[in-house]
Tab-separated table of C-alpha atoms in Angstrom:
chain	number	residue	atom	x	y	z
D	1	MET	CA	0.000	0.000	0.000
D	2	LEU	CA	1.084	3.569	-0.673
D	3	LYS	CA	2.960	5.200	2.211
D	4	PRO	CA	2.583	8.949	2.897
D	5	ASN	CA	5.575	11.101	2.070
D	6	ASP	CA	6.475	14.652	3.095
D	7	LYS	CA	7.335	15.422	-0.536
D	8	TRP	CA	3.735	14.929	-1.646
D	9	ARG	CA	1.912	18.159	-2.447
D	10	TRP	CA	-1.662	19.206	-3.021
D	11	TYR	CA	-2.514	21.665	-5.792
D	12	TYR	CA	-5.488	22.731	-7.850
D	13	SER	CA	-5.263	21.997	-11.591
D	14	ASP	CA	-7.153	24.422	-13.835
D	15	SER	CA	-6.801	22.031	-16.776
D	16	GLU	CA	-8.287	19.096	-14.828
D	17	GLY	CA	-10.723	21.197	-12.796
D	18	TYR	CA	-9.943	19.196	-9.649
D	19	LEU	CA	-7.695	19.175	-6.595
D	20	MET	CA	-4.642	17.019	-7.334
D	21	LEU	CA	-2.011	15.276	-5.212
D	22	ASP	CA	1.489	15.059	-6.674
D	23	LEU	CA	2.976	11.825	-5.318
D	24	GLY	CA	6.369	12.327	-6.985
D	25	GLU	CA	8.003	10.179	-9.652
D	26	GLU	CA	5.537	11.611	-12.181
D	27	ILE	CA	2.570	10.065	-10.364
D	28	VAL	CA	-0.407	12.369	-9.818
D	29	PHE	CA	-3.681	11.500	-8.075
D	30	ARG	CA	-6.831	13.385	-9.061
D	31	THR	CA	-9.259	13.813	-6.190
D	32	ASN	CA	-13.014	14.022	-6.652
D	33	LEU	CA	-13.098	17.622	-5.354
D	34	SER	CA	-13.923	20.146	-8.057
D	35	ARG	CA	-13.449	23.927	-7.764
D	36	ASN	CA	-16.881	24.634	-6.279
D	37	LEU	CA	-16.293	22.190	-3.388
D	38	LEU	CA	-12.943	23.610	-2.237
D	39	VAL	CA	-11.942	26.056	0.490
D	40	ASP	CA	-9.789	29.010	-0.616
D	41	CYS	CA	-6.481	27.604	0.677
D	42	ALA	CA	-6.792	24.676	-1.772
D	43	PHE	CA	-5.876	27.004	-4.634
D	44	SER	CA	-2.286	27.409	-3.455
D	45	ASP	CA	0.344	24.688	-3.181
D	46	ASN	CA	0.054	22.731	0.064
D	47	HIS	CA	2.421	20.063	1.291
D	48	PHE	CA	1.029	16.781	2.543
D	49	SER	CA	1.065	17.662	6.242
D	50	VAL	CA	1.615	15.667	9.411
D	51	ASP	CA	-2.154	15.919	9.993
D	52	ASP	CA	-2.770	14.537	6.482
D	53	ALA	CA	-0.428	11.630	7.209
D	54	SER	CA	-2.196	10.978	10.519
D	55	ASP	CA	-5.607	11.055	8.800
D	56	TYR	CA	-4.250	8.757	6.070
D	57	GLN	CA	-3.224	6.222	8.716
D	58	THR	CA	-6.541	6.549	10.575
D	59	TYR	CA	-8.615	5.945	7.435
D	60	LYS	CA	-6.297	3.138	6.325
D	61	GLU	CA	-6.949	1.332	9.613
D	62	CYS	CA	-10.680	2.102	9.523
D	63	ILE	CA	-11.256	0.685	6.032
D	64	SER	CA	-8.825	-2.239	6.228
D	65	GLY	CA	-11.746	-4.644	6.697
D	66	LEU	CA	-13.663	-3.466	3.625
D	67	GLU	CA	-13.832	-5.860	0.719
D	68	LEU	CA	-12.087	-3.576	-1.750
D	69	PRO	CA	-8.975	-4.178	-3.845
D	70	GLU	CA	-5.881	-2.380	-2.476
D	71	PRO	CA	-5.845	0.311	-5.226
D	72	ARG	CA	-9.478	1.202	-4.437
D	73	LYS	CA	-8.655	1.386	-0.725
D	74	VAL	CA	-5.826	3.843	-1.437
D	75	GLU	CA	-8.156	5.859	-3.680
D	76	LEU	CA	-10.788	6.013	-0.926
D	77	ILE	CA	-8.223	6.962	1.727
D	78	LEU	CA	-6.895	9.831	-0.406
D	79	TYR	CA	-10.448	11.020	-1.177
D	80	CYS	CA	-11.153	11.052	2.582
D	81	VAL	CA	-7.946	12.923	3.479
D	82	ALA	CA	-8.578	15.511	0.744
D	83	ALA	CA	-12.212	16.017	1.790
D	84	LYS	CA	-11.373	16.394	5.458
D	85	ARG	CA	-8.744	19.049	4.739
D	86	PHE	CA	-10.098	20.908	1.714
D	87	HIS	CA	-13.867	20.366	1.412
D	88	LYS	CA	-15.836	23.575	1.800
D	89	PRO	CA	-18.122	23.630	4.864
D	90	VAL	CA	-21.619	22.602	3.842
D	91	GLN	CA	-25.071	22.354	5.372
D	92	PRO	CA	-26.538	18.896	6.009
D	93	ARG	CA	-28.493	17.373	3.133
D	94	SER	CA	-30.423	15.001	5.316
D	95	TRP	CA	-33.651	15.200	3.325
D	96	PHE	CA	-32.197	12.594	0.954
D	97	PHE	CA	-32.181	9.974	3.744
D	98	ASP	CA	-34.700	8.204	5.954
D	99	TYR	CA	-34.756	8.552	9.747
D	100	GLN	CA	-33.117	5.588	11.463
D	101	GLN	CA	-32.986	6.671	15.083
D	102	SER	CA	-35.734	6.279	17.594
D	103	GLY	CA	-35.128	7.849	20.961
D	104	GLU	CA	-31.377	7.962	21.591
D	105	GLU	CA	-29.445	9.789	18.874
D	106	LEU	CA	-26.322	8.242	17.395
D	107	ALA	CA	-23.013	9.901	18.341
D	108	PRO	CA	-20.623	8.688	15.620
D	109	GLN	CA	-16.841	8.952	15.879
D	110	GLU	CA	-14.410	9.824	13.097
D	111	GLY	CA	-13.712	6.656	11.117
D	112	ASP	CA	-16.970	4.913	12.055
D	113	MET	CA	-18.917	3.161	9.324
D	114	VAL	CA	-22.547	4.194	9.121
D	115	SER	CA	-25.464	3.005	7.040
D	116	LEU	CA	-27.739	5.451	5.252
D	117	VAL	CA	-30.979	4.510	3.513
D	118	ASN	CA	-33.710	6.012	1.398
D	119	SER	CA	-36.405	4.633	-0.905
D	120	TYR	CA	-33.836	4.228	-3.728
D	121	SER	CA	-30.698	2.925	-2.004
D	122	GLN	CA	-28.977	1.579	1.064
D	123	GLY	CA	-25.265	2.262	1.444
D	124	TYR	CA	-22.270	2.456	3.730
D	125	PHE	CA	-20.315	5.602	4.523
D	126	ILE	CA	-17.232	6.463	6.569
D	127	VAL	CA	-17.497	9.399	8.974
D	128	LEU	CA	-14.849	12.043	8.202
D	129	GLU	CA	-15.760	14.991	10.433
D	130	VAL	CA	-18.105	14.808	13.375
D	131	GLY	CA	-20.310	17.759	14.218
D	132	GLU	CA	-22.706	18.278	17.078
D	133	CYS	CA	-25.773	17.093	15.128
D	134	ALA	CA	-24.424	16.199	11.675
D	135	SER	CA	-21.280	14.671	10.193
D	136	LEU	CA	-19.435	14.739	6.878
D	137	CYS	CA	-19.388	11.233	5.398
D	138	ALA	CA	-17.891	9.575	2.300
D	139	LEU	CA	-19.512	6.724	0.353
D	140	VAL	CA	-17.452	3.507	0.629
D	141	ASP	CA	-19.608	1.372	-1.684
D	142	ARG	CA	-18.463	0.826	-5.261
D	143	GLN	CA	-22.064	1.086	-6.454
D	144	PRO	CA	-23.522	4.606	-6.726
D	145	PHE	CA	-25.950	5.673	-4.006
D	146	ILE	CA	-29.128	7.069	-5.568
D	147	LEU	CA	-30.222	10.178	-3.690
D	148	ASN	CA	-33.328	10.869	-5.769
D	149	GLY	CA	-34.559	10.428	-9.333
D	150	SER	CA	-31.762	12.590	-10.760
D	151	LYS	CA	-28.892	12.730	-8.226
D	152	THR	CA	-26.397	10.091	-7.156
D	153	LEU	CA	-23.282	9.859	-5.006
D	154	GLU	CA	-20.309	7.995	-6.440
D	155	PHE	CA	-17.586	6.037	-4.616
D	156	GLY	CA	-15.668	8.397	-2.304
D	157	GLN	CA	-17.997	11.393	-2.702
D	158	VAL	CA	-19.011	13.169	0.486
D	159	ILE	CA	-22.227	14.482	1.955
D	160	LYS	CA	-23.104	15.974	5.321
D	161	VAL	CA	-25.918	14.183	7.138
D	162	MET	CA	-27.785	14.602	10.426
D	163	HIS	CA	-27.017	11.867	12.956
D	164	ASP	CA	-30.679	10.803	13.221
D	165	ARG	CA	-30.429	9.482	9.642
D	166	MET	CA	-27.449	7.220	10.445
D	167	ALA	CA	-27.191	3.708	11.799
D	168	LEU	CA	-23.834	2.472	13.073
D	169	ALA	CA	-22.437	-0.148	10.693
D	170	ASN	CA	-18.950	-1.011	11.960
D	171	HIS	CA	-19.998	-4.660	11.744
D	172	ILE	CA	-19.287	-4.613	7.979
D	173	LEU	CA	-15.580	-4.371	8.795
D	174	GLN	CA	-15.369	-7.577	10.776
D	175	PRO	CA	-15.053	-10.924	9.107
D	176	GLU	CA	-17.893	-13.251	9.902
D	177	LEU	CA	-17.034	-15.946	12.368
D	178	ILE	CA	-18.053	-19.343	11.152
D	179	ALA	CA	-18.316	-22.189	13.595
D	180	LEU	CA	-17.275	-25.545	12.234
D	181	VAL	CA	-19.418	-28.282	13.654
D	182	GLY	CA	-18.238	-31.823	13.305
């Protein structure tokens, strides 16, 4: 798996229209963050920071149990690190999701897996930033999540959602235990 390096640098590419990560040795990663999703500081060169490296390690550990090929895991980790650092603050878009909490509200932690559902889809998301009532989450499923008749979320895209729409889903990271009976 790719190991973070202090020579990596973030920059915005006008020609691509996305935030990029220069990994050195002529390898460049294009994030899924377009101009309209970025905070102002994303438009200057930024080194891959100690905080980025820490987040990279956190997300790497959190998604290690997902059934994804290694290159897709690295892609997801880099999407998560980029979103946490450079995604513009947004309001929750909870209307796309069904309520899942009755009574006690969920208090997710960064790196938790949560399930979100609506009448079109059911999907799993990783929590990137936890707020008081809502959290920024990234889709970890390879299949698109249908938000409504015309909008979808793709692998690694983020959305902010109220906690009452989430159900904890860390169980998807643990291999099933099978008892052999003989």
